Coordinates of C-alpha atoms in Angstrom, one line a residue:
X1481 CA -14.4 37.3 -23.4
X1482 CA -11.5 36.2 -21.2
X1483 CA -11.3 32.6 -20.2
X1484 CA -9.4 31.0 -17.4
X1485 CA -8.9 27.4 -16.2
X1486 CA -8.0 26.1 -12.8
X1487 CA -5.6 23.3 -12.0
X1488 CA -5.4 21.6 -8.6
X1489 CA -2.3 19.6 -7.9
X1490 CA -2.3 17.3 -4.9
X1491 CA 1.2 16.4 -3.9
X1492 CA 2.7 14.3 -1.1
X1493 CA 2.8 17.0 1.6
X1494 CA 0.6 19.7 0.2
X1495 CA -1.8 20.8 -2.5
X1496 CA -1.6 23.8 -4.7
X1497 CA -3.8 25.7 -7.2
X1498 CA -2.9 27.4 -10.5
X1499 CA -5.2 29.7 -12.3
X1500 CA -4.2 30.4 -15.9
X1501 CA -5.2 32.7 -18.7
X1502 CA -6.1 30.5 -21.6
X1503 CA -5.0 33.1 -24.2
X1504 CA -1.4 33.3 -23.2
X1505 CA -0.7 31.0 -20.2
X1506 CA -0.3 33.8 -17.8
X1507 CA -0.4 32.4 -14.2
X1508 CA -2.8 34.8 -12.4
X1509 CA -3.4 33.0 -9.1
X1510 CA -1.8 30.3 -7.0
X1511 CA -2.0 29.1 -3.4
X1512 CA -0.4 26.3 -1.4
X1513 CA -2.1 24.4 1.4
X1514 CA 0.1 22.2 3.6
X1515 CA -1.8 19.1 4.9
X1516 CA -2.2 19.6 8.7
X1517 CA -2.5 15.9 9.6
X1518 CA 0.4 13.7 10.7
X1519 CA 4.0 14.4 9.9
X1520 CA 4.1 16.9 6.9
X1521 CA 0.7 15.5 6.0
X1522 CA 1.6 11.9 6.2
X1523 CA 0.1 9.5 8.9
X1524 CA 2.9 7.2 10.0
X1525 CA 3.3 4.1 12.2
X1526 CA 6.4 4.1 14.4
X1527 CA 6.3 0.3 14.4
X1528 CA 6.4 0.0 10.6
X1529 CA 8.4 2.4 8.4
X1530 CA 6.6 1.1 5.3
X1531 CA 3.3 2.8 6.4
X1532 CA 2.3 6.1 4.7
X1533 CA -1.4 7.1 4.9
X1534 CA -3.3 10.4 4.6
X1535 CA -6.4 12.0 6.0
X1536 CA -9.1 12.6 3.4
X1537 CA -10.3 15.6 5.2
X1538 CA -7.0 17.4 4.4
X1539 CA -7.9 17.0 0.7
X1540 CA -11.3 18.7 1.1
X1541 CA -10.0 21.5 3.3
X1542 CA -7.1 22.0 0.8
X1543 CA -9.4 22.1 -2.2
X1544 CA -11.4 25.0 -0.7
X1545 CA -8.4 26.9 0.6
X1546 CA -6.3 26.8 -2.6
X1547 CA -9.2 27.6 -4.9
X1548 CA -10.4 30.6 -3.0
X1549 CA -6.8 31.7 -2.5
X1550 CA -6.1 31.7 -6.3
X1551 CA -9.3 33.5 -7.0
X1552 CA -8.5 36.2 -4.5
X1553 CA -5.1 36.7 -6.0
X1554 CA -6.5 37.0 -9.5
X1555 CA -9.1 39.5 -8.4
X1556 CA -6.4 41.6 -6.7
X1557 CA -3.9 41.5 -9.5
X1558 CA -5.9 41.2 -12.8
X1559 CA -8.1 44.2 -13.8
X1560 CA -11.6 43.0 -14.8
X1561 CA -11.1 39.4 -13.6
X1562 CA -14.3 37.7 -12.5
X1563 CA -14.6 34.2 -11.2
X1564 CA -17.4 33.5 -13.8
X1565 CA -14.6 33.6 -16.4
X1566 CA -13.3 30.3 -15.1
X1567 CA -14.5 27.6 -17.5
X1568 CA -13.0 24.4 -16.2
X1569 CA -11.2 22.6 -13.4
X1570 CA -8.6 19.8 -13.7
X1571 CA -7.3 17.6 -10.9
X1572 CA -4.0 15.7 -10.5
X1573 CA -2.9 13.7 -7.5
X1574 CA -0.3 11.3 -6.4
X1575 CA -0.8 7.6 -7.1
X1576 CA -1.5 4.9 -6.6
X1577 CA -3.3 6.4 -3.7
X1578 CA -6.5 4.4 -3.1
X1579 CA -9.3 5.3 -0.7
X1580 CA -11.6 2.8 0.9
X1581 CA -15.2 4.1 0.6
X1582 CA -18.7 3.1 1.6
X1583 CA -21.7 2.8 -0.8
X1584 CA -22.1 6.6 -1.0
X1585 CA -18.4 7.1 -1.9
X1586 CA -17.6 8.5 1.5
X1587 CA -14.0 7.7 2.6
X1588 CA -14.1 5.4 5.7
X1589 CA -11.5 7.6 7.3
X1590 CA -14.2 10.4 7.5
X1591 CA -16.6 8.1 9.5
X1592 CA -16.5 8.4 13.3
X1593 CA -16.0 4.6 13.8
X1594 CA -12.8 4.6 11.8
X1595 CA -11.3 8.1 12.5
X1596 CA -8.4 6.6 14.5
X1597 CA -7.8 3.6 12.3
X1598 CA -4.8 4.0 9.9
X1599 CA -6.0 1.2 7.7
X1600 CA -9.2 3.1 7.0
X1601 CA -7.4 6.2 5.8
X1602 CA -6.0 6.9 2.4
X1603 CA -3.2 4.6 1.3
X1604 CA -0.6 7.1 0.0
X1605 CA 1.5 6.2 -3.0
X1606 CA 4.6 5.8 -0.9
X1607 CA 3.0 3.2 1.4
X1608 CA 5.1 0.0 0.8
X1609 CA 3.4 -2.3 3.3
X1610 CA 2.2 -4.5 0.5
X1611 CA 5.6 -5.5 -0.8
X1612 CA 4.9 -9.2 -0.2
X1613 CA 1.5 -9.0 -1.9
X1614 CA 3.2 -7.3 -4.9
X1615 CA 5.6 -10.2 -5.2
X1616 CA 2.7 -12.6 -5.0
X1617 CA 0.8 -10.7 -7.7
X1618 CA 3.9 -10.7 -9.9
X1619 CA 4.5 -14.4 -9.5
X1620 CA 0.9 -15.4 -10.3
X1621 CA 0.7 -13.0 -13.2
X1622 CA 3.8 -14.6 -14.8
X1623 CA 2.3 -18.0 -14.3
X1624 CA -1.2 -17.4 -15.7
X1625 CA -1.5 -13.8 -17.2
X1626 CA 1.9 -13.0 -18.7
X1627 CA 0.3 -10.6 -21.2
X1628 CA -1.0 -8.4 -18.3
X1629 CA 2.2 -8.2 -16.3
X1630 CA 4.2 -7.5 -19.4
X1631 CA 2.4 -4.1 -19.8
X1632 CA 3.5 -3.3 -16.2
X1633 CA 7.1 -3.8 -17.0
X1634 CA 7.2 -7.4 -15.8
X1635 CA 7.0 -6.6 -12.1
X1636 CA 4.0 -5.4 -10.0
X1637 CA 4.9 -2.8 -7.3
X1638 CA 3.9 -2.4 -3.7
X1639 CA 3.1 1.3 -4.6
X1640 CA 0.2 0.1 -6.7
X1641 CA -3.5 -0.5 -6.3
X1642 CA -4.0 -4.3 -5.9
X1643 CA -1.0 -4.7 -3.6
X1644 CA -2.5 -2.2 -1.1
X1645 CA -6.0 -3.5 -1.3
X1646 CA -4.8 -7.1 -0.8
X1647 CA -2.7 -6.0 2.1
X1648 CA -5.7 -4.3 3.7
X1649 CA -7.7 -7.5 3.3
X1650 CA -5.1 -9.4 5.2
X1651 CA -4.3 -7.1 8.0
X1652 CA -7.7 -5.5 8.7
X1653 CA -10.7 -7.5 7.6
X1654 CA -13.1 -5.2 9.4
X1655 CA -12.1 -2.2 7.3
X1656 CA -11.9 -4.2 4.1
X1657 CA -15.5 -5.5 4.7
X1658 CA -16.7 -2.0 5.5
X1659 CA -15.4 -0.8 2.2
X1660 CA -18.0 -1.1 -0.5
X1661 CA -15.4 -0.1 -3.0
X1662 CA -12.1 1.7 -3.5
X1663 CA -11.5 4.9 -5.4
X1664 CA -8.2 6.5 -6.5
X1665 CA -7.6 9.9 -5.1
X1666 CA -7.4 11.4 -8.6
X1667 CA -10.9 10.0 -9.3
X1668 CA -12.4 10.9 -6.0
X1669 CA -11.8 14.7 -6.1
X1670 CA -13.5 15.2 -9.5
X1671 CA -16.4 13.0 -8.2
X1672 CA -16.7 15.3 -5.1
X1673 CA -16.8 18.4 -7.3
X1674 CA -19.5 17.0 -9.6
X1675 CA -21.6 15.8 -6.7
X1676 CA -21.5 12.2 -7.8
X1677 CA -19.3 10.0 -5.5
X1678 CA -21.2 6.8 -6.2
X1679 CA -18.4 4.3 -6.7
X1680 CA -20.4 2.5 -9.4
X1681 CA -21.1 5.5 -11.6
X1682 CA -18.3 8.1 -11.0
X1683 CA -15.9 8.4 -13.9
X1684 CA -12.6 6.7 -13.5
X1685 CA -9.4 7.8 -15.3
X1686 CA -7.4 5.5 -17.6
X1687 CA -4.1 6.9 -16.2
X1688 CA -4.6 5.4 -12.7
X1689 CA -6.5 2.4 -14.0
X1690 CA -3.9 1.4 -16.6
X1691 CA -0.7 2.2 -14.8
X1692 CA -1.6 0.9 -11.3
X1693 CA -4.7 -1.4 -11.5
X1694 CA -3.7 -3.5 -14.6
X1695 CA -6.7 -2.2 -16.6
X1696 CA -6.8 -2.4 -20.4
X1697 CA -9.5 -2.9 -23.0
X1698 CA -7.1 -5.5 -24.5
X1699 CA -8.2 -8.0 -21.8
X1700 CA -11.6 -6.6 -20.9
X1701 CA -10.7 -4.0 -18.3
X1702 CA -9.5 -5.0 -14.9
X1703 CA -7.8 -8.4 -14.3
X1704 CA -10.4 -11.2 -14.6
X1705 CA -12.1 -12.8 -11.7
X1706 CA -10.2 -16.1 -12.0
X1707 CA -6.9 -14.3 -11.6
X1708 CA -8.2 -12.2 -8.7
X1709 CA -9.7 -15.2 -6.9
X1710 CA -6.4 -17.0 -7.0
X1711 CA -5.0 -14.1 -4.9
X1712 CA -8.1 -13.9 -2.7
X1713 CA -11.8 -14.6 -3.5
X1714 CA -12.7 -11.3 -1.9
X1715 CA -10.9 -9.5 -4.7
X1716 CA -12.9 -11.3 -7.3
X1717 CA -16.1 -10.2 -5.5
X1718 CA -14.8 -6.6 -5.2
X1719 CA -14.3 -6.5 -9.0
X1720 CA -18.1 -6.2 -9.5
X1721 CA -18.0 -3.0 -7.3
X1722 CA -15.2 -1.3 -9.2
X1723 CA -15.5 -0.2 -12.8
X1724 CA -15.4 -1.5 -16.4
X1725 CA -14.7 1.7 -18.3
X1726 CA -11.9 4.2 -17.9
X1727 CA -11.5 7.6 -19.6
X1728 CA -8.7 9.9 -20.8
X1729 CA -8.2 13.2 -18.9
X1730 CA -9.7 15.4 -21.6
X1731 CA -13.1 13.9 -21.0
X1732 CA -15.6 15.8 -18.9
X1733 CA -16.2 14.0 -15.6
X1734 CA -19.2 16.2 -14.9
X1735 CA -20.2 19.7 -13.9
X1736 CA -19.5 21.7 -10.8
X1737 CA -22.3 20.9 -8.3
X1738 CA -24.2 23.6 -6.3
X1739 CA -22.6 22.7 -3.0
X1740 CA -19.0 23.0 -4.3
X1741 CA -19.9 26.0 -6.4
X1742 CA -20.7 27.9 -3.2
X1743 CA -17.7 26.5 -1.2
X1744 CA -15.3 27.5 -4.0
X1745 CA -16.8 30.7 -5.2
X1746 CA -17.1 29.5 -8.8
X1747 CA -19.9 29.3 -11.3
X1748 CA -22.1 26.2 -11.0
X1749 CA -22.0 23.9 -14.0
X1750 CA -18.5 24.6 -15.2
X1751 CA -16.6 21.6 -16.5
X1752 CA -14.6 19.2 -14.3
X1753 CA -12.2 16.9 -16.2
X1754 CA -11.4 13.3 -15.4
X1755 CA -8.5 13.1 -13.0
X1756 CA -5.0 11.7 -13.6
X1757 CA -1.7 11.4 -11.8
X1758 CA 0.5 14.4 -11.1
X1759 CA 3.4 13.4 -13.3
X1760 CA 1.3 12.6 -16.3
X1761 CA -0.4 15.9 -16.2
X1762 CA 2.9 17.5 -15.4
X1763 CA 4.3 16.0 -18.6
X1764 CA 1.5 17.8 -20.6
X1765 CA 2.2 21.0 -18.7
X1766 CA 5.9 20.7 -19.6
X1767 CA 5.1 20.4 -23.3
X1768 CA 5.6 16.7 -23.9
X1769 CA 5.8 15.4 -27.5
X1770 CA 7.2 12.4 -29.3
X1771 CA 10.9 12.2 -28.7
X1772 CA 10.8 14.2 -25.5
X1773 CA 11.2 12.7 -22.0
X1774 CA 9.7 14.8 -19.2
X1775 CA 11.3 14.4 -15.8
X1776 CA 9.3 15.5 -12.8
X1777 CA 12.1 16.2 -10.3
X1778 CA 10.8 16.2 -6.8
X1779 CA 11.0 14.1 -3.7
X1780 CA 11.0 11.2 -6.1
X1781 CA 11.0 11.4 -9.9
X1782 CA 8.6 10.3 -12.5
X1783 CA 9.7 10.0 -16.1
X1784 CA 7.1 10.2 -18.9
X1785 CA 7.4 9.5 -22.6
X1786 CA 4.8 9.0 -25.3
X1787 CA 4.6 6.9 -28.5
X1788 CA 1.8 7.1 -31.1
X1789 CA -0.7 4.3 -31.0
X1790 CA -0.6 4.1 -34.8
X1791 CA 2.8 2.4 -34.5
X1792 CA 3.6 -1.0 -32.8
X1793 CA 5.3 -0.6 -29.4
X1794 CA 7.2 -3.4 -27.6
X1795 CA 6.7 -4.2 -24.0
X1796 CA 9.5 -2.6 -21.9
X1797 CA 10.7 -4.6 -18.9
X1798 CA 11.0 -2.7 -15.7
X1799 CA 9.0 0.4 -16.5
X1800 CA 5.9 1.4 -14.5
X1801 CA 3.5 0.6 -17.4
X1802 CA 2.6 1.3 -21.0
X1803 CA -1.0 2.7 -21.1
X1804 CA -3.0 3.9 -24.1
X1805 CA -4.1 7.5 -23.4
X1806 CA -2.6 7.9 -20.0
X1807 CA -0.7 11.1 -20.9
X1808 CA -2.3 12.2 -24.2
X1809 CA -5.2 10.8 -26.2
X1810 CA -3.9 8.9 -29.3
X1811 CA -0.5 8.0 -27.6
X1812 CA 0.8 5.3 -25.4
X1813 CA 2.0 6.8 -22.1
X1814 CA 5.2 5.2 -20.9
X1815 CA 6.0 5.8 -17.2
X1816 CA 9.2 5.2 -15.3
X1817 CA 10.9 6.9 -12.3
X1818 CA 13.0 6.8 -9.2
X1819 CA 11.6 6.3 -5.7
X1820 CA 13.8 8.9 -4.1
X1821 CA 15.7 11.9 -5.4
X1822 CA 15.0 15.1 -3.5
X1823 CA 14.2 12.8 -0.5
X1824 CA 17.8 11.6 -0.5
X1825 CA 19.2 15.1 -0.5
X1826 CA 16.8 16.2 2.3
X1827 CA 17.6 13.1 4.4
X1828 CA 21.4 13.8 3.9
X1829 CA 21.1 17.5 4.9
X1830 CA 18.7 16.9 7.8
X1831 CA 20.7 14.0 9.4
X1832 CA 24.4 14.1 8.3
X1833 CA 25.6 17.5 7.0
X1834 CA 27.4 19.4 9.8
X1835 CA 26.5 22.9 10.9
X1836 CA 29.8 24.2 9.4
X1837 CA 27.8 24.4 6.1
X1838 CA 25.1 26.7 7.6
X1839 CA 22.5 27.0 10.3
X1840 CA 19.5 26.1 8.1
X1841 CA 18.7 23.5 5.6
X1842 CA 18.6 26.1 2.8
X1843 CA 22.0 27.5 3.8
X1844 CA 23.5 24.0 3.8
X1845 CA 22.3 23.3 0.3
X1846 CA 23.6 26.7 -1.0
X1847 CA 27.0 26.3 0.6
X1848 CA 27.4 22.7 -0.5
X1849 CA 26.7 23.7 -4.1
X1850 CA 29.2 26.6 -3.8
X1851 CA 31.8 24.1 -2.5
X1852 CA 31.3 21.9 -5.5
X1853 CA 31.9 24.7 -8.1
X1854 CA 34.9 24.0 -10.3
X1855 CA 35.2 20.4 -9.2
X1856 CA 35.7 17.8 -11.9
X1857 CA 33.7 14.6 -12.3
X1858 CA 35.3 11.8 -10.4
X1859 CA 37.4 14.0 -8.2
X1860 CA 35.5 12.9 -5.1
X1861 CA 36.4 9.3 -5.5
X1862 CA 32.8 8.4 -4.5
X1863 CA 30.1 6.4 -6.0
X1864 CA 26.6 5.8 -4.7
X1865 CA 23.5 3.8 -5.4
X1866 CA 20.3 5.9 -5.4
X1867 CA 18.0 3.3 -3.7
X1868 CA 17.4 4.9 -0.3
X1869 CA 13.7 4.4 -0.9
X1870 CA 14.0 1.3 -3.0
X1871 CA 14.2 1.1 -6.8
X1872 CA 11.1 2.0 -8.9
X1873 CA 12.7 1.4 -12.4
X1874 CA 14.2 -0.8 -13.8
X1875 CA 14.6 -3.3 -11.0
X1876 CA 11.3 -2.5 -9.3
X1877 CA 12.3 -3.7 -5.8
X1878 CA 11.4 -1.7 -2.7
X1879 CA 13.7 -3.8 -0.5
X1880 CA 16.8 -2.4 -2.1
X1881 CA 18.7 0.2 -0.1
X1882 CA 21.2 2.9 -0.6
X1883 CA 25.0 2.5 -0.8
X1884 CA 27.9 5.0 -0.7
X1885 CA 31.3 3.7 -1.8
X1886 CA 34.8 5.3 -1.7
X1887 CA 34.7 7.5 1.4
X1888 CA 38.0 8.1 3.3
X1889 CA 39.0 10.1 6.3
X1890 CA 39.2 13.2 4.1
X1891 CA 35.7 12.9 2.5
X1892 CA 33.6 16.1 3.0
X1893 CA 29.8 16.5 3.0
X1894 CA 29.6 18.4 -0.2
X1895 CA 31.5 15.6 -2.0
X1896 CA 28.9 13.1 -0.7
X1897 CA 26.1 15.4 -1.9
X1898 CA 27.7 15.4 -5.3
X1899 CA 27.9 11.6 -5.3
X1900 CA 24.2 11.4 -4.5
X1901 CA 23.4 13.9 -7.3
X1902 CA 25.5 11.7 -9.7
X1903 CA 23.8 8.6 -8.5
X1904 CA 20.3 9.9 -9.3
X1905 CA 21.6 10.9 -12.7
X1906 CA 23.1 7.4 -13.3
X1907 CA 19.7 6.0 -12.3
X1908 CA 18.0 8.3 -14.8
X1909 CA 20.4 7.2 -17.5
X1910 CA 19.6 3.5 -16.7
X1911 CA 15.9 4.3 -17.4
X1912 CA 16.6 6.1 -20.7
X1913 CA 18.9 3.3 -22.0
X1914 CA 16.2 0.7 -21.2
X1915 CA 13.4 2.5 -23.1
X1916 CA 15.7 3.3 -26.0
X1917 CA 16.7 -0.4 -26.1
X1918 CA 13.1 -1.2 -26.8
X1919 CA 12.6 1.4 -29.6
X1920 CA 11.5 4.6 -27.8
X1921 CA 13.9 7.3 -28.9
X1922 CA 14.7 10.1 -26.4
X1923 CA 16.0 13.2 -28.2
X1924 CA 15.7 15.8 -25.4
X1925 CA 14.7 16.0 -21.8
X1926 CA 12.4 18.6 -20.3
X1927 CA 12.8 18.9 -16.5
X1928 CA 10.3 20.4 -14.1
X1929 CA 10.1 20.8 -10.4
X1930 CA 12.1 22.8 -7.9
X1931 CA 15.4 21.0 -8.3
X1932 CA 15.5 21.8 -12.0
X1933 CA 15.1 25.5 -11.3
X1934 CA 17.2 26.0 -8.2
X1935 CA 20.2 23.6 -8.7
X1936 CA 22.4 24.4 -11.7
X1937 CA 25.0 22.0 -10.6
X1938 CA 22.5 19.1 -10.6
X1939 CA 21.3 20.1 -14.0
X1940 CA 24.8 20.1 -15.5
X1941 CA 25.6 16.8 -13.9
X1942 CA 22.4 15.4 -15.5
X1943 CA 23.3 16.7 -18.9
X1944 CA 26.8 15.3 -18.7
X1945 CA 25.8 11.9 -17.5
X1946 CA 22.6 11.5 -19.6
X1947 CA 24.2 13.0 -22.7
X1948 CA 21.1 14.9 -23.9
X1949 CA 20.1 18.6 -23.9
X1950 CA 18.4 19.3 -20.6
X1951 CA 15.6 21.9 -20.8
X1952 CA 13.6 23.4 -18.0
X1953 CA 9.9 24.1 -18.1
X1954 CA 9.0 27.8 -17.9
X1955 CA 6.3 27.1 -15.3
X1956 CA 7.3 26.0 -11.8
X1957 CA 4.0 24.2 -11.5
X1958 CA 3.7 22.0 -14.6
X1959 CA 1.5 19.5 -12.8
X1960 CA -1.1 22.1 -11.9
X1961 CA -0.7 23.6 -15.4
X1962 CA -1.3 20.3 -17.1
X1963 CA -4.4 19.9 -14.9
X1964 CA -5.6 23.3 -16.0
X1965 CA -5.1 22.4 -19.6
X1966 CA -7.3 19.3 -19.2
X1967 CA -9.9 21.3 -17.4
X1968 CA -10.0 23.7 -20.3
X1969 CA -10.2 20.8 -22.9
X1970 CA -13.1 19.3 -21.0
X1971 CA -14.8 22.6 -21.2
X1972 CA -14.5 22.7 -24.9
X1973 CA -12.0 25.6 -24.9
X1974 CA -9.6 23.9 -27.3
X1975 CA -7.9 20.6 -28.0
X1976 CA -4.9 19.5 -25.9
X1977 CA -2.3 20.2 -28.6
X1978 CA -3.6 23.7 -29.3
X1979 CA -3.8 24.5 -25.6
X1980 CA -0.3 23.2 -25.0
X1981 CA 1.0 25.5 -27.7
X1982 CA -0.7 28.5 -26.2
X1983 CA 0.3 28.0 -22.5
X1984 CA 3.5 25.9 -22.2
X1985 CA 7.1 27.0 -22.8
X1986 CA 10.7 26.1 -21.7
X1987 CA 13.2 28.5 -20.2
X1988 CA 16.0 30.2 -22.3
X1989 CA 18.7 28.4 -20.4
X1990 CA 19.5 24.9 -21.8
X1991 CA 22.1 22.6 -20.2
X1992 CA 24.2 20.9 -22.9
X1993 CA 26.6 18.0 -22.2
X1994 CA 30.3 18.9 -21.9
X1995 CA 32.3 16.3 -23.8
X1996 CA 35.3 16.0 -21.4
X1997 CA 32.8 15.4 -18.5
X1998 CA 30.9 12.9 -20.5
X1999 CA 34.0 10.8 -21.0
X2000 CA 34.7 10.5 -17.2
X2001 CA 31.1 9.9 -16.4
X2002 CA 31.1 7.1 -18.9
X2003 CA 33.8 5.4 -16.8
X2004 CA 31.9 6.0 -13.6
X2005 CA 28.6 4.7 -15.1
X2006 CA 30.3 1.4 -16.0
X2007 CA 31.2 1.1 -12.3
X2008 CA 27.6 2.2 -11.3
X2009 CA 26.1 -0.5 -13.5
X2010 CA 28.4 -3.1 -11.9
X2011 CA 27.1 -2.1 -8.4
X2012 CA 23.6 -1.8 -9.8
X2013 CA 23.6 -5.3 -11.2
X2014 CA 25.6 -6.9 -8.4
X2015 CA 23.2 -5.7 -5.6
X2016 CA 20.0 -5.5 -7.6
X2017 CA 19.9 -8.6 -9.7
X2018 CA 19.8 -12.2 -8.6
X2019 CA 21.2 -13.3 -11.9
X2020 CA 24.4 -11.2 -11.7
X2021 CA 27.8 -13.0 -11.3
X2022 CA 31.1 -11.3 -11.3
X2023 CA 33.7 -9.5 -9.1
X2024 CA 33.7 -6.2 -7.3
X2025 CA 37.3 -6.1 -6.2
X2026 CA 38.3 -3.6 -9.0
X2027 CA 35.6 -1.0 -8.2
X2028 CA 37.3 0.9 -5.3
X2029 CA 40.7 0.9 -7.0
X2030 CA 39.2 2.2 -10.2
X2031 CA 37.5 5.0 -8.3
X2032 CA 40.8 5.9 -6.8
X2033 CA 42.5 6.0 -10.2
X2034 CA 39.8 8.3 -11.6
X2035 CA 40.1 10.5 -8.6
X2036 CA 43.8 10.8 -9.0
X2037 CA 43.4 11.9 -12.6
X2038 CA 40.7 14.4 -11.9
X2039 CA 42.0 16.0 -8.7

């Protein structure tokens, strides 16, 4: 009998489905739903650029639309397909994306009294309003709980769980007090599908709990009440209304309930797996293994590595967390990333690239890439810092901003575009060097996301700068594919490693480093690290007077 699994991937601006054949990984159905609320699905505040919220109704409408869409495609294109052949559903989402909920687990944003209150809505991962609270959490943790903050890379982020909840407590006590509890987006959708949204009994995932909420069995789960009370006594009280157990994503969260069986057109009782973050499931969908770094290249990037729990692993300063089981059971998941990559390119094209490169965004990208062909590394004379949305790793500072150095009256837009590509690659190299410094070997990089498929110039720059073979995932939807793998595992259709072998692959084209390019980029990276440390570290001391001149010298050699 044929068996299929469904993965639902909730991104920043849209959600998408992927229905896969578990025998061979064939992708038989997929639909995208763009969130209708706000600006490209994000609820903004013109008075505060750090605000980024979402409407929970968009998640429910999207769930129904993308599931039915995938089933319709499969029925139209696959002879003999029947929805009863779908055995499981897996969910991935952005994060940390906490939702304030009432006792029944209903998001406050769905209640009439809060429908126009941004603070009652979902706090999207890229909401940075809690940056002061994050700094406060970091400071207190170093003072009284250094073992906890060490597993977070030494710095707590404004993108994470406690920063956002503490911020809500301080800016809107009414909403905070109306919230019986808080649930991560990746935990709430499986709860909805199983019909159990009770915050006290729904199954929480260790991926979100460990990486964003400082959860670990090493210290008894969530941070202790004494620590939380030092931040705010209300957080200590809230701890009793959260959770004490967290699960890996291969665990069954429950079975598809009758209501959602009818709404989706699927068989009641099929397995729903515990949810996790998009990048972590994307790493599994890309075929992650020991020695492999998976880069999810999108608006931002997330970098995932694994290390076996059977071996000791040092704490790595500046990463986004080391969590047992967050990617694969039996392995530590190591997360890092960059707060803006594709977002930088889109900002540049939308605001600064002239119409001489084309009438549309797509034309401008294509023509800039054409203009870069044949150009040597360093020939632009430019160097940039990739912090237009702050720095996620290794400095973990949302108040850092972008920088472009070396422009002259002759600088052209495609040269700036290349400098930004190189800057994101230098940022990626900085992450790799940090984790390797602490004993995590990176032998190859598997890339996934639209940039890795559409932009060969970017991929070659990354290979030359990082100095590793750069592979590209076969699937364009590795996050949804990973979710489908976990949905199948929860249904008992196979263990994760067997399922990975059956349904994941990389493309034939591999980007290898070009030695002569590597040599020039090594010079440029030294200058990048000078700027990185000078602007990003309070401990730095030195001079910057040589940087512009050295960029000119490199440009003269390479032009």
